[in-house]
Amino acid sequence: MKKISILFVAAIAFLSVSCDKDFETVNSDPNNPLEVPAHLLLGNIIRVNQNVIYGMQQGGDMGMCWAQHVSKVQYNDEERYIPRRGAIDGVWDNIYASVISDSKSMYVLADAEGNESLKGISLVMQANGFQILTDLFGPIPFNEVFVSGNFKPKYDSQEVVYTGIIDMLTKADALLASGTGTIPASSDLIYKGDVAKWRKLANSLKLKALMRISKKVNVASQVAALVAGGNLMAGNDDSANITYLVAQPDANPIYETIVFGAREEYKISSVLVEKLQSLNDSRLTVIADKNNAGSYVGNIPGEENTSNYGGFSALGSFYLEPTLPGVILSYSQVQFYLAEAANEGLISGGVSKALEYYNNGIKASFNFNGLSDDAADYIDQPNVIFTNQAQARINIGEQMWISLFGQGFEAWTEWRRTGYPALSPVMQAAQPAIPSRLYYNSNEISLNKDNYAAAVATLTGGDKLTTPLWWMN
């Protein structure tokens, strides 16, 4: 019995030591690691950013409809300028929480890893997120957002926000140029780890930011420096597109709503159909489908036609594909910015150089729509070409508007900035003018009341849809 007792005690002692050895390793959950590689945050940041912009209850109802690219034959309160506050709140919440905040976290993790390239990408995504928000709402929390312990950040003016955005993109370019650190292709839903293309995106987004404020700030030297630097997008292959998959929930949100969700009330606007027809523009055959009588017929913006769904052109099959690319910024858009810059004297070349950039933008848009063979004849038409500054302003603005079909918020934003083409409020509009901004997040009114009130006080007209933004004046 004594021998058995000794063996028993020895076994217990051995088990006690064994259980303590590497206890932390044994009891760690491999599915919930304590440390996350920085690059693993990137895919979700990109996906959320584009899903917010392409969501039909956001960029569709309040972007494509307000830019009068699309018109709804039913359920068209949003088209008539009665947006749902919940849809607006979702834009604010998702961009702040899942794009900007996560990008800041990615920056911290990348810094600890010594990955300068990923730090640069994080600044690109932050800058893009902040620009989306300030272009939709106006003054927004910027310098104090996500500051530890500060749950009520103050709002910064758009001028301050834009200064910060441009600074972020300048720093991003320097970090990306360092060549330090790689990005796994599996985490990069845009460029598959190509850091050189991210650098072009940083510089091209900077050009976009500069041109958006060009009526308020002298940006000539900065725009000229970007052109001289040679690191802007140089072709459609440089466009920043997210690759969507063939099935929901990873398909393009336009497909997920209209096709998978069977929301067939979304039709092409009569304004867009008539503009494309007046220009003999073959992009109409891609952008729109024929109605049940075999013709291209757009719905008049704001009108309900609940008994005649088939009488109006739906979106073309290309734009209803689940794999339709989600565009953050295209080479086409960059070329139109350069055309405008040359036309306005921000860079050298004048009207003739502006026409060169303009033609490049049109060709790139035709190429995106699978119609590259049609572009040469199109740009030679008398109503497409221009020979003076005044006509160039109109044509560049209109072609930018056409090229941004499918990119709802961006199309509406560029229309707000340029005023081209000339649009009128929709039928039975609830507001006297086409909206120029979104209402602030409803939670800010109660949870950040004082700072919200201070921001509203800076807006000429208050927290209304028709209040102009700083860069519009």
Tab-separated table of N, CA and C in Angstrom, residues 65-129:
chain	number	residue	atom	x	y	z
A	65	CYS	N	-29.915	58.697	-58.060
A	65	CYS	CA	-31.186	59.391	-58.299
A	65	CYS	C	-31.005	60.905	-58.273
A	66	TRP	N	-30.213	61.423	-57.338
A	66	TRP	CA	-30.044	62.874	-57.243
A	66	TRP	C	-29.171	63.417	-58.366
A	67	ALA	N	-28.311	62.583	-58.931
A	67	ALA	CA	-27.556	62.978	-60.124
A	67	ALA	C	-28.380	62.778	-61.389
A	68	GLN	N	-29.575	62.201	-61.239
A	68	GLN	CA	-30.519	61.943	-62.320
A	68	GLN	C	-29.949	61.009	-63.384
A	69	HIS	N	-29.161	60.054	-62.911
A	69	HIS	CA	-28.754	58.926	-63.745
A	69	HIS	C	-29.843	57.849	-63.716
A	70	VAL	N	-30.490	57.716	-62.575
A	70	VAL	CA	-31.487	56.680	-62.346
A	70	VAL	C	-32.764	57.337	-61.825
A	71	SER	N	-33.898	56.751	-62.153
A	71	SER	CA	-35.183	57.215	-61.637
A	71	SER	C	-36.011	56.001	-61.246
A	72	LYS	N	-36.752	56.112	-60.160
A	72	LYS	CA	-37.524	54.979	-59.649
A	72	LYS	C	-39.005	55.133	-60.005
A	73	VAL	N	-39.573	54.096	-60.571
A	73	VAL	CA	-40.983	54.155	-60.950
A	73	VAL	C	-41.892	53.867	-59.764
A	74	GLN	N	-41.323	53.492	-58.642
A	74	GLN	CA	-42.089	53.251	-57.419
A	74	GLN	C	-41.150	53.401	-56.231
A	75	TYR	N	-41.733	53.624	-55.034
A	75	TYR	CA	-40.951	53.783	-53.805
A	75	TYR	C	-39.904	54.894	-53.972
A	76	ASN	N	-40.342	56.059	-54.440
A	76	ASN	CA	-39.375	57.081	-54.820
A	76	ASN	C	-39.342	58.300	-53.896
A	77	ASP	N	-39.615	58.105	-52.612
A	77	ASP	CA	-39.493	59.209	-51.663
A	77	ASP	C	-38.086	59.797	-51.677
A	78	GLU	N	-37.078	58.917	-51.663
A	78	GLU	CA	-35.692	59.397	-51.644
A	78	GLU	C	-35.387	60.216	-52.898
A	79	GLU	N	-35.886	59.753	-54.035
A	79	GLU	CA	-35.667	60.486	-55.277
A	79	GLU	C	-36.292	61.872	-55.207
A	80	ARG	N	-37.377	62.003	-54.464
A	80	ARG	CA	-38.057	63.292	-54.301
A	80	ARG	C	-37.508	64.084	-53.114
A	81	TYR	N	-36.351	63.676	-52.634
A	81	TYR	CA	-35.606	64.403	-51.594
A	81	TYR	C	-36.201	64.222	-50.201
A	82	ILE	N	-36.700	63.008	-49.941
A	82	ILE	CA	-37.129	62.635	-48.591
A	82	ILE	C	-36.324	61.392	-48.195
A	83	PRO	N	-35.056	61.570	-47.883
A	83	PRO	CA	-34.202	60.406	-47.579
A	83	PRO	C	-34.508	59.832	-46.202
A	84	ARG	N	-34.169	58.573	-46.041
A	84	ARG	CA	-34.327	57.905	-44.743
A	84	ARG	C	-33.133	58.232	-43.858
A	85	ARG	N	-33.420	58.693	-42.636
A	85	ARG	CA	-32.336	59.067	-41.743
A	85	ARG	C	-31.466	57.868	-41.400
A	86	GLY	N	-32.071	56.680	-41.325
A	86	GLY	CA	-31.286	55.483	-41.012
A	86	GLY	C	-30.247	55.181	-42.077
A	87	ALA	N	-30.593	55.398	-43.343
A	87	ALA	CA	-29.645	55.163	-44.431
A	87	ALA	C	-28.502	56.174	-44.361
A	88	ILE	N	-28.833	57.417	-44.037
A	88	ILE	CA	-27.803	58.442	-43.896
A	88	ILE	C	-26.891	58.129	-42.713
A	89	ASP	N	-27.496	57.747	-41.585
A	89	ASP	CA	-26.706	57.398	-40.397
A	89	ASP	C	-25.733	56.270	-40.697
A	90	GLY	N	-26.164	55.321	-41.537
A	90	GLY	CA	-25.307	54.192	-41.867
A	90	GLY	C	-24.046	54.604	-42.607
A	91	VAL	N	-24.155	55.627	-43.467
A	91	VAL	CA	-22.970	56.129	-44.170
A	91	VAL	C	-21.970	56.675	-43.157
A	92	TRP	N	-22.430	57.535	-42.278
A	92	TRP	CA	-21.584	58.153	-41.252
A	92	TRP	C	-20.946	57.094	-40.363
A	93	ASP	N	-21.771	56.194	-39.843
A	93	ASP	CA	-21.291	55.192	-38.882
A	93	ASP	C	-20.271	54.243	-39.512
A	94	ASN	N	-20.573	53.749	-40.692
A	94	ASN	CA	-19.689	52.755	-41.315
A	94	ASN	C	-18.370	53.342	-41.786
A	95	ILE	N	-18.405	54.543	-42.346
A	95	ILE	CA	-17.151	55.147	-42.800
A	95	ILE	C	-16.263	55.477	-41.611
A	96	TYR	N	-16.857	56.018	-40.543
A	96	TYR	CA	-16.044	56.324	-39.364
A	96	TYR	C	-15.531	55.054	-38.677
A	97	ALA	N	-16.434	54.102	-38.418
A	97	ALA	CA	-16.069	52.952	-37.585
A	97	ALA	C	-15.275	51.887	-38.326
A	98	SER	N	-15.656	51.602	-39.570
A	98	SER	CA	-15.064	50.459	-40.265
A	98	SER	C	-14.066	50.833	-41.355
A	99	VAL	N	-13.962	52.125	-41.659
A	99	VAL	CA	-12.967	52.565	-42.635
A	99	VAL	C	-11.890	53.396	-41.947
A	100	ILE	N	-12.275	54.534	-41.368
A	100	ILE	CA	-11.287	55.436	-40.782
A	100	ILE	C	-10.679	54.848	-39.512
A	101	SER	N	-11.507	54.372	-38.598
A	101	SER	CA	-10.983	53.823	-37.340
A	101	SER	C	-10.105	52.598	-37.598
A	102	ASP	N	-10.589	51.683	-38.434
A	102	ASP	CA	-9.794	50.489	-38.719
A	102	ASP	C	-8.513	50.829	-39.477
A	103	SER	N	-8.572	51.857	-40.318
A	103	SER	CA	-7.352	52.280	-41.017
A	103	SER	C	-6.337	52.849	-40.040
A	104	LYS	N	-6.814	53.578	-39.041
A	104	LYS	CA	-5.912	54.089	-38.008
A	104	LYS	C	-5.275	52.932	-37.234
A	105	SER	N	-6.079	51.910	-36.923
A	105	SER	CA	-5.545	50.737	-36.232
A	105	SER	C	-4.520	50.023	-37.106
A	106	MET	N	-4.805	49.930	-38.395
A	106	MET	CA	-3.870	49.299	-39.316
A	106	MET	C	-2.551	50.058	-39.357
A	107	TYR	N	-2.622	51.370	-39.277
A	107	TYR	CA	-1.404	52.197	-39.282
A	107	TYR	C	-0.537	51.869	-38.065
A	108	VAL	N	-1.170	51.775	-36.891
A	108	VAL	CA	-0.427	51.473	-35.657
A	108	VAL	C	0.240	50.104	-35.750
A	109	LEU	N	-0.501	49.116	-36.231
A	109	LEU	CA	0.055	47.772	-36.356
A	109	LEU	C	1.180	47.737	-37.393
A	110	ALA	N	0.974	48.430	-38.506
A	110	ALA	CA	1.997	48.464	-39.554
A	110	ALA	C	3.262	49.167	-39.068
A	111	ASP	N	3.089	50.192	-38.252
A	111	ASP	CA	4.238	50.907	-37.697
A	111	ASP	C	5.063	49.975	-36.815
A	112	ALA	N	4.378	49.158	-36.009
A	112	ALA	CA	5.075	48.204	-35.142
A	112	ALA	C	5.810	47.152	-35.968
A	113	GLU	N	5.270	46.842	-37.149
A	113	GLU	CA	5.897	45.862	-38.025
A	113	GLU	C	6.985	46.465	-38.906
A	114	GLY	N	7.068	47.784	-38.925
A	114	GLY	CA	8.030	48.448	-39.803
A	114	GLY	C	7.632	48.408	-41.262
A	115	ASN	N	6.322	48.326	-41.523
A	115	ASN	CA	5.820	48.225	-42.892
A	115	ASN	C	5.368	49.608	-43.363
A	116	GLU	N	6.282	50.343	-44.005
A	116	GLU	CA	5.986	51.695	-44.460
A	116	GLU	C	4.932	51.699	-45.574
A	117	SER	N	4.944	50.693	-46.410
A	117	SER	CA	3.978	50.629	-47.504
A	117	SER	C	2.554	50.538	-46.971
A	118	LEU	N	2.350	49.690	-45.977
A	118	LEU	CA	1.010	49.533	-45.426
A	118	LEU	C	0.591	50.773	-44.638
A	119	LYS	N	1.540	51.453	-44.020
A	119	LYS	CA	1.230	52.731	-43.371
A	119	LYS	C	0.733	53.734	-44.413
A	120	GLY	N	1.395	53.753	-45.563
A	120	GLY	CA	0.965	54.646	-46.632
A	120	GLY	C	-0.436	54.328	-47.114
A	121	ILE	N	-0.729	53.033	-47.279
A	121	ILE	CA	-2.059	52.622	-47.716
A	121	ILE	C	-3.110	53.004	-46.685
A	122	SER	N	-2.773	52.873	-45.410
A	122	SER	CA	-3.733	53.236	-44.365
A	122	SER	C	-4.067	54.723	-44.439
A	123	LEU	N	-3.087	55.555	-44.752
A	123	LEU	CA	-3.345	56.991	-44.896
A	123	LEU	C	-4.198	57.276	-46.133
A	124	VAL	N	-3.975	56.521	-47.205
A	124	VAL	CA	-4.800	56.674	-48.400
A	124	VAL	C	-6.264	56.389	-48.074
A	125	MET	N	-6.520	55.290	-47.368
A	125	MET	CA	-7.896	54.924	-47.057
A	125	MET	C	-8.529	55.886	-46.050
A	126	GLN	N	-7.743	56.383	-45.102
A	126	GLN	CA	-8.263	57.395	-44.184
A	126	GLN	C	-8.648	58.660	-44.930
A	127	ALA	N	-7.735	59.135	-45.780
A	127	ALA	CA	-7.989	60.369	-46.526
A	127	ALA	C	-9.230	60.219	-47.399
A	128	ASN	N	-9.358	59.072	-48.067
A	128	ASN	CA	-10.522	58.839	-48.918
A	128	ASN	C	-11.808	58.810	-48.092
A	129	GLY	N	-11.748	58.173	-46.922
A	129	GLY	CA	-12.915	58.119	-46.048
A	129	GLY	C	-13.331	59.492	-45.564
